[in-house]
Amino acid sequence: MREEVVRRFPLEYKRYIEVFGGGGWVLFHKDPRRDFEVYNDFNSLLTNLYRCVRDKPDLLMNALEYVLNSREDFERARLSLRRKRTTDIQRAAWFYQVIRYSYASALTSYGSQPHDIRADFPLIEQAHRRLKDVVIENQDFERLIRHYDRGDSLFYCDPPYHATEGYYQNIGENGFTEKDHIRLRDRLLSMEGKFLLSYNDDAFVRDLYDAPNIQIQSITRLNNIKQRYDPNCQFEEVFIANYDMNERGLYVPKQFNLFD
Ligand SMILES: C[S@@+](CC[C@H](N)C(=O)[O-])C[C@H]1O[C@@H](n2cnc3c(N)ncnc32)[C@H](O)[C@@H]1O
């Protein structure tokens, strides 16, 4: 979806803020231009990993050098991550190991796929160069948006989808609840800057953003994970923005399939 996201960015903005950064797919895809860029996520394991990639890539690669692709090593890293206090580098290395070697990167069970983690080192170096001037924040979205909101800011938001909140329960005590979706809407609708938001297409989301001067576009994509079992499994998503998403002359029919 990253192509579809980036082509909807407005022509003019100076600050780019990725509010729910996750794996940073959009940030890593977008042209850095001369933007002031911020990556944020509430999950401190992610922000610690990216800070180590940005600031100490050599130490991180040293810590990963002797990682084994084995169930025992995976379980040791997974449990240590929960229980042990350690250095930022060791924490980043365990986290990276657990993401890389877990099934579907879900951090829970060993994936049993052949892969040498040292083959990722060039990618870590590439990410290090891309993140060089990126500010990395570990804040709840509301505080973050308030902090960076200016007329020339663009906020890209990819929050946990509505009705899938349980997946993110490791983050807060109750995960991302309906109250958080409403809190996000209230913050976005009262901001000075521009926002582009992606969501799953459902009645609750459409109702939340049924407001003056808000554009909603729908898009259908194949569902990457479910597709393994059902090749035609599709997923309805929406893009929501407080500016004209067609300002680059982009023609977007109401419904289309990314893979047509
Ligand atoms: C749908 S994922 C974002 C995926 C991302 N676009 C990517 O490229 O991987 C949602 C992210 O929001 C983060 N998150 C959950 N609650 C948050 C909050 N209150 N404030 C900021 N980030 C939050 C989660 O840790 C998760 O990484």
PDB file of C-alpha atoms and ligand atoms in Angstrom:
ATOM      1  CA  MET A   1       0.000   0.000   0.000  1.00  0.00           C
ATOM      2  CA  ARG A   2       2.977   2.331   0.426  1.00  0.00           C
ATOM      3  CA  GLU A   3       2.804   3.508  -3.220  1.00  0.00           C
ATOM      4  CA  GLU A   4      -0.849   4.343  -2.776  1.00  0.00           C
ATOM      5  CA  VAL A   5      -0.102   6.253   0.418  1.00  0.00           C
ATOM      6  CA  VAL A   6       2.785   8.310  -0.944  1.00  0.00           C
ATOM      7  CA  ARG A   7       0.970   9.311  -4.133  1.00  0.00           C
ATOM      8  CA  ARG A   8      -1.756  10.862  -2.001  1.00  0.00           C
ATOM      9  CA  PHE A   9       0.623  13.140  -0.107  1.00  0.00           C
ATOM     10  CA  PRO A  10      -0.072  16.853  -0.644  1.00  0.00           C
ATOM     11  CA  LEU A  11       2.291  18.811  -2.889  1.00  0.00           C
ATOM     12  CA  GLU A  12       3.347  21.217  -0.164  1.00  0.00           C
ATOM     13  CA  TYR A  13       4.521  20.332   3.329  1.00  0.00           C
ATOM     14  CA  LYS A  14       7.742  20.790   5.271  1.00  0.00           C
ATOM     15  CA  ARG A  15       7.418  18.462   8.231  1.00  0.00           C
ATOM     16  CA  TYR A  16       6.558  14.800   7.798  1.00  0.00           C
ATOM     17  CA  ILE A  17       5.383  12.913  10.879  1.00  0.00           C
ATOM     18  CA  GLU A  18       4.680   9.173  10.781  1.00  0.00           C
ATOM     19  CA  VAL A  19       2.495   8.815  13.847  1.00  0.00           C
ATOM     20  CA  PHE A  20       2.048   5.029  14.036  1.00  0.00           C
ATOM     21  CA  GLY A  21       5.432   4.089  12.582  1.00  0.00           C
ATOM     22  CA  GLY A  22       5.506   0.278  13.052  1.00  0.00           C
ATOM     23  CA  GLY A  23       7.875  -1.184  10.457  1.00  0.00           C
ATOM     24  CA  GLY A  24       8.172   2.257   8.830  1.00  0.00           C
ATOM     25  CA  TRP A  25       7.102   1.013   5.391  1.00  0.00           C
ATOM     26  CA  VAL A  26       5.985   4.436   4.257  1.00  0.00           C
ATOM     27  CA  LEU A  27       8.903   6.373   5.726  1.00  0.00           C
ATOM     28  CA  PHE A  28      11.407   4.007   4.115  1.00  0.00           C
ATOM     29  CA  HIS A  29       9.602   4.317   0.782  1.00  0.00           C
ATOM     30  CA  LYS A  30       9.101   8.063   0.673  1.00  0.00           C
ATOM     31  CA  ASP A  31      11.646  10.430  -0.827  1.00  0.00           C
ATOM     32  CA  PRO A  32      13.431  12.166   2.077  1.00  0.00           C
ATOM     33  CA  ARG A  33      13.458  15.469   0.083  1.00  0.00           C
ATOM     34  CA  ARG A  34      14.511  18.129   2.548  1.00  0.00           C
ATOM     35  CA  ASP A  35      11.714  17.318   4.922  1.00  0.00           C
ATOM     36  CA  PHE A  36      12.046  17.403   8.641  1.00  0.00           C
ATOM     37  CA  GLU A  37      10.964  13.807   9.375  1.00  0.00           C
ATOM     38  CA  VAL A  38       9.663  12.147  12.525  1.00  0.00           C
ATOM     39  CA  TYR A  39       9.092   8.440  13.123  1.00  0.00           C
ATOM     40  CA  ASN A  40       6.927   7.648  16.153  1.00  0.00           C
ATOM     41  CA  ASP A  41       5.581   4.502  17.779  1.00  0.00           C
ATOM     42  CA  PHE A  42       4.241   3.846  21.256  1.00  0.00           C
ATOM     43  CA  ASN A  43       6.013   0.486  21.303  1.00  0.00           C
ATOM     44  CA  SER A  44       9.404   1.165  22.887  1.00  0.00           C
ATOM     45  CA  LEU A  45      10.907  -2.057  21.518  1.00  0.00           C
ATOM     46  CA  LEU A  46      10.481  -0.647  18.021  1.00  0.00           C
ATOM     47  CA  THR A  47      11.773   2.829  18.794  1.00  0.00           C
ATOM     48  CA  ASN A  48      14.761   1.417  20.678  1.00  0.00           C
ATOM     49  CA  LEU A  49      15.583  -0.798  17.694  1.00  0.00           C
ATOM     50  CA  TYR A  50      15.402   2.118  15.255  1.00  0.00           C
ATOM     51  CA  ARG A  51      17.465   4.359  17.522  1.00  0.00           C
ATOM     52  CA  CYS A  52      20.167   1.679  17.676  1.00  0.00           C
ATOM     53  CA  VAL A  53      20.026   1.235  13.875  1.00  0.00           C
ATOM     54  CA  ARG A  54      20.368   5.001  13.452  1.00  0.00           C
ATOM     55  CA  ASP A  55      23.033   5.672  16.089  1.00  0.00           C
ATOM     56  CA  LYS A  56      24.983   2.454  16.731  1.00  0.00           C
ATOM     57  CA  PRO A  57      24.580   0.098  13.763  1.00  0.00           C
ATOM     58  CA  ASP A  58      28.016  -1.489  14.266  1.00  0.00           C
ATOM     59  CA  LEU A  59      27.302  -2.403  17.869  1.00  0.00           C
ATOM     60  CA  LEU A  60      23.936  -3.834  16.848  1.00  0.00           C
ATOM     61  CA  MET A  61      25.508  -5.978  14.123  1.00  0.00           C
ATOM     62  CA  ASN A  62      28.176  -7.156  16.606  1.00  0.00           C
ATOM     63  CA  ALA A  63      25.422  -8.247  18.984  1.00  0.00           C
ATOM     64  CA  LEU A  64      23.681 -10.134  16.158  1.00  0.00           C
ATOM     65  CA  GLU A  65      26.854 -11.742  14.815  1.00  0.00           C
ATOM     66  CA  TYR A  66      26.536 -15.023  16.763  1.00  0.00           C
ATOM     67  CA  VAL A  67      22.747 -15.393  16.815  1.00  0.00           C
ATOM     68  CA  LEU A  68      21.639 -18.890  15.849  1.00  0.00           C
ATOM     69  CA  ASN A  69      18.586 -19.693  13.797  1.00  0.00           C
ATOM     70  CA  SER A  70      17.271 -22.265  16.273  1.00  0.00           C
ATOM     71  CA  ARG A  71      14.170 -22.756  18.372  1.00  0.00           C
ATOM     72  CA  GLU A  72      16.213 -22.735  21.618  1.00  0.00           C
ATOM     73  CA  ASP A  73      17.990 -19.483  20.773  1.00  0.00           C
ATOM     74  CA  PHE A  74      14.693 -17.925  19.678  1.00  0.00           C
ATOM     75  CA  GLU A  75      12.950 -18.855  22.952  1.00  0.00           C
ATOM     76  CA  ARG A  76      15.868 -17.571  24.990  1.00  0.00           C
ATOM     77  CA  ALA A  77      15.741 -14.188  23.211  1.00  0.00           C
ATOM     78  CA  ARG A  78      11.941 -13.999  23.433  1.00  0.00           C
ATOM     79  CA  LEU A  79      11.896 -14.679  27.185  1.00  0.00           C
ATOM     80  CA  SER A  80      14.912 -12.457  27.908  1.00  0.00           C
ATOM     81  CA  LEU A  81      13.158  -9.613  26.134  1.00  0.00           C
ATOM     82  CA  ARG A  82      10.295  -9.862  28.605  1.00  0.00           C
ATOM     83  CA  ARG A  83      12.213 -10.521  31.777  1.00  0.00           C
ATOM     84  CA  LYS A  84      15.709  -9.135  31.690  1.00  0.00           C
ATOM     85  CA  ARG A  85      16.896  -5.584  32.088  1.00  0.00           C
ATOM     86  CA  THR A  86      19.794  -5.021  29.765  1.00  0.00           C
ATOM     87  CA  THR A  87      21.512  -2.490  27.474  1.00  0.00           C
ATOM     88  CA  ASP A  88      19.689  -0.761  24.612  1.00  0.00           C
ATOM     89  CA  ILE A  89      21.836  -2.684  22.114  1.00  0.00           C
ATOM     90  CA  GLN A  90      21.144  -6.120  23.603  1.00  0.00           C
ATOM     91  CA  ARG A  91      17.436  -5.324  23.768  1.00  0.00           C
ATOM     92  CA  ALA A  92      17.450  -4.217  20.120  1.00  0.00           C
ATOM     93  CA  ALA A  93      19.345  -7.372  19.105  1.00  0.00           C
ATOM     94  CA  TRP A  94      16.930  -9.713  20.931  1.00  0.00           C
ATOM     95  CA  PHE A  95      13.964  -7.878  19.469  1.00  0.00           C
ATOM     96  CA  TYR A  96      15.385  -8.008  15.947  1.00  0.00           C
ATOM     97  CA  GLN A  97      16.137 -11.718  16.336  1.00  0.00           C
ATOM     98  CA  VAL A  98      12.616 -12.434  17.567  1.00  0.00           C
ATOM     99  CA  ILE A  99      10.976 -10.470  14.732  1.00  0.00           C
ATOM    100  CA  ARG A 100      13.205 -12.023  12.102  1.00  0.00           C
ATOM    101  CA  TYR A 101      12.819 -15.613  13.259  1.00  0.00           C
ATOM    102  CA  SER A 102       9.161 -15.633  14.337  1.00  0.00           C
ATOM    103  CA  TYR A 103       6.302 -16.944  12.248  1.00  0.00           C
ATOM    104  CA  ALA A 104       4.803 -14.041  10.196  1.00  0.00           C
ATOM    105  CA  SER A 105       6.940 -11.670  12.338  1.00  0.00           C
ATOM    106  CA  ALA A 106       4.280 -12.016  15.038  1.00  0.00           C
ATOM    107  CA  LEU A 107       6.908 -12.408  17.812  1.00  0.00           C
ATOM    108  CA  THR A 108       5.209 -15.452  19.291  1.00  0.00           C
ATOM    109  CA  SER A 109       6.356 -18.720  17.737  1.00  0.00           C
ATOM    110  CA  TYR A 110       9.548 -19.833  16.035  1.00  0.00           C
ATOM    111  CA  GLY A 111       9.156 -19.621  12.237  1.00  0.00           C
ATOM    112  CA  SER A 112      11.505 -22.516  11.274  1.00  0.00           C
ATOM    113  CA  GLN A 113      12.602 -20.803   8.038  1.00  0.00           C
ATOM    114  CA  PRO A 114      16.169 -20.987   6.778  1.00  0.00           C
ATOM    115  CA  HIS A 115      17.734 -17.522   7.060  1.00  0.00           C
ATOM    116  CA  ASP A 116      21.144 -16.216   8.071  1.00  0.00           C
ATOM    117  CA  ILE A 117      20.694 -13.025  10.063  1.00  0.00           C
ATOM    118  CA  ARG A 118      24.080 -11.745   8.821  1.00  0.00           C
ATOM    119  CA  ALA A 119      22.525 -11.481   5.348  1.00  0.00           C
ATOM    120  CA  ASP A 120      20.477  -8.578   6.801  1.00  0.00           C
ATOM    121  CA  PHE A 121      23.526  -6.477   7.669  1.00  0.00           C
ATOM    122  CA  PRO A 122      23.525  -4.504   4.390  1.00  0.00           C
ATOM    123  CA  LEU A 123      19.863  -3.676   5.061  1.00  0.00           C
ATOM    124  CA  ILE A 124      20.705  -2.475   8.567  1.00  0.00           C
ATOM    125  CA  GLU A 125      23.385  -0.228   7.067  1.00  0.00           C
ATOM    126  CA  GLN A 126      20.921   1.093   4.485  1.00  0.00           C
ATOM    127  CA  ALA A 127      18.332   1.784   7.187  1.00  0.00           C
ATOM    128  CA  HIS A 128      21.030   3.495   9.255  1.00  0.00           C
ATOM    129  CA  ARG A 129      21.749   5.911   6.376  1.00  0.00           C
ATOM    130  CA  ARG A 130      18.052   6.568   5.742  1.00  0.00           C
ATOM    131  CA  LEU A 131      17.348   7.280   9.417  1.00  0.00           C
ATOM    132  CA  LYS A 132      20.362   9.575   9.853  1.00  0.00           C
ATOM    133  CA  ASP A 133      18.333  12.777  10.220  1.00  0.00           C
ATOM    134  CA  VAL A 134      15.034  11.252  11.320  1.00  0.00           C
ATOM    135  CA  VAL A 135      13.731  12.167  14.764  1.00  0.00           C
ATOM    136  CA  ILE A 136      12.562   9.031  16.579  1.00  0.00           C
ATOM    137  CA  GLU A 137       9.799   9.504  19.149  1.00  0.00           C
ATOM    138  CA  ASN A 138       8.131   7.095  21.542  1.00  0.00           C
ATOM    139  CA  GLN A 139       4.891   8.895  22.397  1.00  0.00           C
ATOM    140  CA  ASP A 140       1.202   8.331  22.497  1.00  0.00           C
ATOM    141  CA  PHE A 141      -0.257   9.817  19.263  1.00  0.00           C
ATOM    142  CA  GLU A 142      -2.196  12.590  20.999  1.00  0.00           C
ATOM    143  CA  ARG A 143       0.824  14.145  22.650  1.00  0.00           C
ATOM    144  CA  LEU A 144       2.939  13.689  19.550  1.00  0.00           C
ATOM    145  CA  ILE A 145       0.444  15.375  17.241  1.00  0.00           C
ATOM    146  CA  ARG A 146      -0.005  18.278  19.620  1.00  0.00           C
ATOM    147  CA  HIS A 147       3.763  18.711  19.760  1.00  0.00           C
ATOM    148  CA  TYR A 148       4.417  18.772  15.995  1.00  0.00           C
ATOM    149  CA  ASP A 149       1.230  20.387  14.740  1.00  0.00           C
ATOM    150  CA  ARG A 150       1.955  23.381  12.447  1.00  0.00           C
ATOM    151  CA  GLY A 151       0.355  24.655   9.262  1.00  0.00           C
ATOM    152  CA  ASP A 152       3.116  23.026   7.180  1.00  0.00           C
ATOM    153  CA  SER A 153       3.056  19.598   8.886  1.00  0.00           C
ATOM    154  CA  LEU A 154       1.852  16.393   7.231  1.00  0.00           C
ATOM    155  CA  PHE A 155       0.832  13.581   9.582  1.00  0.00           C
ATOM    156  CA  TYR A 156       0.547  10.118   8.092  1.00  0.00           C
ATOM    157  CA  CYS A 157      -1.467   7.882  10.432  1.00  0.00           C
ATOM    158  CA  ASP A 158      -1.823   4.126  10.150  1.00  0.00           C
ATOM    159  CA  PRO A 159      -3.447   3.279  13.485  1.00  0.00           C
ATOM    160  CA  PRO A 160      -4.393  -0.213  14.632  1.00  0.00           C
ATOM    161  CA  TYR A 161      -7.464  -1.014  12.580  1.00  0.00           C
ATOM    162  CA  HIS A 162     -10.866  -0.829  14.163  1.00  0.00           C
ATOM    163  CA  ALA A 163     -11.913  -4.203  15.607  1.00  0.00           C
ATOM    164  CA  THR A 164      -8.351  -5.627  15.478  1.00  0.00           C
ATOM    165  CA  GLU A 165      -7.189  -3.836  18.601  1.00  0.00           C
ATOM    166  CA  GLY A 166      -6.458  -7.027  20.556  1.00  0.00           C
ATOM    167  CA  TYR A 167      -3.420  -7.589  18.345  1.00  0.00           C
ATOM    168  CA  TYR A 168      -1.703  -4.584  19.926  1.00  0.00           C
ATOM    169  CA  GLN A 169      -2.417  -5.523  23.532  1.00  0.00           C
ATOM    170  CA  ASN A 170       1.262  -5.659  24.364  1.00  0.00           C
ATOM    171  CA  ILE A 171       1.294  -1.885  24.136  1.00  0.00           C
ATOM    172  CA  GLY A 172      -1.104  -0.568  26.727  1.00  0.00           C
ATOM    173  CA  GLU A 173      -3.115  -2.377  29.324  1.00  0.00           C
ATOM    174  CA  ASN A 174      -6.191  -2.495  27.134  1.00  0.00           C
ATOM    175  CA  GLY A 175      -4.644  -2.240  23.678  1.00  0.00           C
ATOM    176  CA  PHE A 176      -6.102   0.317  21.266  1.00  0.00           C
ATOM    177  CA  THR A 177      -9.735   0.749  22.241  1.00  0.00           C
ATOM    178  CA  GLU A 178     -12.749   2.468  20.701  1.00  0.00           C
ATOM    179  CA  LYS A 179     -11.996   5.428  22.963  1.00  0.00           C
ATOM    180  CA  ASP A 180      -8.579   5.726  21.302  1.00  0.00           C
ATOM    181  CA  HIS A 181     -10.151   5.784  17.835  1.00  0.00           C
ATOM    182  CA  ILE A 182     -12.388   8.632  19.002  1.00  0.00           C
ATOM    183  CA  ARG A 183      -9.472  10.416  20.684  1.00  0.00           C
ATOM    184  CA  LEU A 184      -7.540  10.175  17.406  1.00  0.00           C
ATOM    185  CA  ARG A 185     -10.475  11.557  15.397  1.00  0.00           C
ATOM    186  CA  ASP A 186     -10.869  14.504  17.809  1.00  0.00           C
ATOM    187  CA  ARG A 187      -7.173  15.364  17.561  1.00  0.00           C
ATOM    188  CA  LEU A 188      -7.038  15.032  13.766  1.00  0.00           C
ATOM    189  CA  LEU A 189     -10.160  17.065  13.128  1.00  0.00           C
ATOM    190  CA  SER A 190      -8.897  19.965  15.216  1.00  0.00           C
ATOM    191  CA  MET A 191      -5.355  20.158  13.834  1.00  0.00           C
ATOM    192  CA  GLU A 192      -3.718  23.016  11.953  1.00  0.00           C
ATOM    193  CA  GLY A 193      -1.651  20.779   9.658  1.00  0.00           C
ATOM    194  CA  LYS A 194      -2.672  18.136   7.120  1.00  0.00           C
ATOM    195  CA  PHE A 195      -3.349  14.496   7.825  1.00  0.00           C
ATOM    196  CA  LEU A 196      -3.636  11.363   5.738  1.00  0.00           C
ATOM    197  CA  LEU A 197      -5.094   8.374   7.501  1.00  0.00           C
ATOM    198  CA  SER A 198      -5.453   4.734   6.444  1.00  0.00           C
ATOM    199  CA  TYR A 199      -8.038   2.452   8.010  1.00  0.00           C
ATOM    200  CA  ASN A 200     -10.085  -0.621   7.405  1.00  0.00           C
ATOM    201  CA  ASP A 201     -13.347   0.274   5.730  1.00  0.00           C
ATOM    202  CA  ASP A 202     -16.142  -0.185   8.226  1.00  0.00           C
ATOM    203  CA  ALA A 203     -19.256   1.671   9.332  1.00  0.00           C
ATOM    204  CA  PHE A 204     -17.726   2.838  12.608  1.00  0.00           C
ATOM    205  CA  VAL A 205     -14.742   4.434  10.845  1.00  0.00           C
ATOM    206  CA  ARG A 206     -16.890   6.079   8.144  1.00  0.00           C
ATOM    207  CA  ASP A 207     -19.203   7.428  10.792  1.00  0.00           C
ATOM    208  CA  LEU A 208     -16.302   8.846  12.824  1.00  0.00           C
ATOM    209  CA  TYR A 209     -15.001  10.831   9.860  1.00  0.00           C
ATOM    210  CA  ASP A 210     -18.317  11.936   8.439  1.00  0.00           C
ATOM    211  CA  ALA A 211     -17.371  15.604   8.855  1.00  0.00           C
ATOM    212  CA  PRO A 212     -17.153  18.754   6.708  1.00  0.00           C
ATOM    213  CA  ASN A 213     -14.045  19.095   4.477  1.00  0.00           C
ATOM    214  CA  ILE A 214     -12.959  15.494   5.022  1.00  0.00           C
ATOM    215  CA  GLN A 215     -12.292  13.326   1.960  1.00  0.00           C
ATOM    216  CA  ILE A 216     -12.729   9.557   2.072  1.00  0.00           C
ATOM    217  CA  GLN A 217     -11.513   7.267  -0.723  1.00  0.00           C
ATOM    218  CA  SER A 218     -11.954   3.520  -0.715  1.00  0.00           C
ATOM    219  CA  ILE A 219      -9.519   0.977  -2.054  1.00  0.00           C
ATOM    220  CA  THR A 220      -9.521  -2.811  -2.267  1.00  0.00           C
ATOM    221  CA  ARG A 221      -6.380  -4.823  -1.774  1.00  0.00           C
ATOM    222  CA  LEU A 222      -5.555  -8.467  -1.436  1.00  0.00           C
ATOM    223  CA  ASN A 223      -5.022  -9.536   2.147  1.00  0.00           C
ATOM    224  CA  ASN A 224      -1.378 -10.626   2.300  1.00  0.00           C
ATOM    225  CA  ILE A 225      -1.648 -13.096   5.156  1.00  0.00           C
ATOM    226  CA  LYS A 226      -5.082 -14.624   4.513  1.00  0.00           C
ATOM    227  CA  GLN A 227      -4.169 -14.877   0.816  1.00  0.00           C
ATOM    228  CA  ARG A 228      -1.974 -17.850   1.666  1.00  0.00           C
ATOM    229  CA  TYR A 229      -5.131 -19.847   2.306  1.00  0.00           C
ATOM    230  CA  ASP A 230      -7.571 -18.018   0.030  1.00  0.00           C
ATOM    231  CA  PRO A 231      -5.958 -16.424  -3.070  1.00  0.00           C
ATOM    232  CA  ASN A 232      -8.992 -14.175  -3.663  1.00  0.00           C
ATOM    233  CA  CYS A 233      -9.262 -12.879  -0.132  1.00  0.00           C
ATOM    234  CA  GLN A 234      -9.693  -9.110  -0.385  1.00  0.00           C
ATOM    235  CA  PHE A 235      -9.628  -6.374   2.154  1.00  0.00           C
ATOM    236  CA  GLU A 236     -11.443  -3.050   1.986  1.00  0.00           C
ATOM    237  CA  GLU A 237      -9.530  -0.010   3.156  1.00  0.00           C
ATOM    238  CA  VAL A 238     -10.108   3.714   3.195  1.00  0.00           C
ATOM    239  CA  PHE A 239      -7.875   6.739   2.895  1.00  0.00           C
ATOM    240  CA  ILE A 240      -9.129   9.744   4.832  1.00  0.00           C
ATOM    241  CA  ALA A 241      -7.648  13.238   4.579  1.00  0.00           C
ATOM    242  CA  ASN A 242      -8.370  16.853   5.489  1.00  0.00           C
ATOM    243  CA  TYR A 243      -7.056  18.070   2.088  1.00  0.00           C
ATOM    244  CA  ASP A 244      -7.687  17.227  -1.548  1.00  0.00           C
ATOM    245  CA  MET A 245      -6.042  13.851  -2.177  1.00  0.00           C
ATOM    246  CA  ASN A 246      -6.365  14.419  -5.941  1.00  0.00           C
ATOM    247  CA  GLU A 247      -4.282  17.586  -5.951  1.00  0.00           C
ATOM    248  CA  ARG A 248      -1.425  15.869  -7.765  1.00  0.00           C
ATOM    249  CA  GLY A 249      -3.849  15.194 -10.596  1.00  0.00           C
ATOM    250  CA  LEU A 250      -4.292  11.658  -9.372  1.00  0.00           C
ATOM    251  CA  TYR A 251      -7.399   9.984 -10.738  1.00  0.00           C
ATOM    252  CA  VAL A 252      -8.790   7.538  -8.250  1.00  0.00           C
ATOM    253  CA  PRO A 253     -11.951   5.677  -9.208  1.00  0.00           C
ATOM    254  CA  LYS A 254     -14.218   4.978  -6.261  1.00  0.00           C
ATOM    255  CA  GLN A 255     -13.314   1.288  -6.124  1.00  0.00           C
ATOM    256  CA  PHE A 256     -10.331  -0.340  -7.721  1.00  0.00           C
ATOM    257  CA  ASN A 257      -8.044  -3.232  -7.131  1.00  0.00           C
ATOM    258  CA  LEU A 258      -4.381  -2.509  -6.608  1.00  0.00           C
ATOM    259  CA  PHE A 259      -3.448  -5.717  -8.392  1.00  0.00           C
ATOM    260  CA  ASP A 260      -5.659  -5.317 -11.473  1.00  0.00           C
TER     261      ASP A 260
HETATM  262  C1  LIG B   1      -1.049  -0.681  11.844  1.00  0.00           C
HETATM  263  S1  LIG B   1       0.451  -0.537  12.746  1.00  0.00           S
HETATM  264  C2  LIG B   1       1.403   0.570  11.754  1.00  0.00           C
HETATM  265  C3  LIG B   1       2.073  -0.139  10.634  1.00  0.00           C
HETATM  266  C4  LIG B   1       3.057   0.729   9.886  1.00  0.00           C
HETATM  267  N1  LIG B   1       2.406   1.596   8.919  1.00  0.00           N
HETATM  268  C5  LIG B   1       4.130  -0.093   9.190  1.00  0.00           C
HETATM  269  O1  LIG B   1       4.657   0.325   8.188  1.00  0.00           O
HETATM  270  O2  LIG B   1       4.467  -1.188   9.701  1.00  0.00           O
HETATM  271  C6  LIG B   1       0.004   0.433  14.131  1.00  0.00           C
HETATM  272  C7  LIG B   1       1.161   0.854  15.037  1.00  0.00           C
HETATM  273  O3  LIG B   1       0.630   1.760  16.016  1.00  0.00           O
HETATM  274  C8  LIG B   1       1.355   1.607  17.210  1.00  0.00           C
HETATM  275  N2  LIG B   1       0.537   2.175  18.316  1.00  0.00           N
HETATM  276  C9  LIG B   1      -0.460   1.574  19.036  1.00  0.00           C
HETATM  277  N3  LIG B   1      -0.994   2.430  19.909  1.00  0.00           N
HETATM  278  C10 LIG B   1      -0.364   3.614  19.750  1.00  0.00           C
HETATM  279  C11 LIG B   1      -0.503   4.895  20.355  1.00  0.00           C
HETATM  280  N4  LIG B   1      -1.399   5.115  21.324  1.00  0.00           N
HETATM  281  N5  LIG B   1       0.305   5.914  19.923  1.00  0.00           N
HETATM  282  C12 LIG B   1       1.234   5.686  18.943  1.00  0.00           C
HETATM  283  N6  LIG B   1       1.412   4.473  18.349  1.00  0.00           N
HETATM  284  C13 LIG B   1       0.627   3.450  18.729  1.00  0.00           C
HETATM  285  C14 LIG B   1       1.599   0.104  17.298  1.00  0.00           C
HETATM  286  O4  LIG B   1       2.736  -0.180  18.111  1.00  0.00           O
HETATM  287  C15 LIG B   1       1.822  -0.278  15.829  1.00  0.00           C
HETATM  288  O5  LIG B   1       3.196  -0.323  15.512  1.00  0.00           O
END
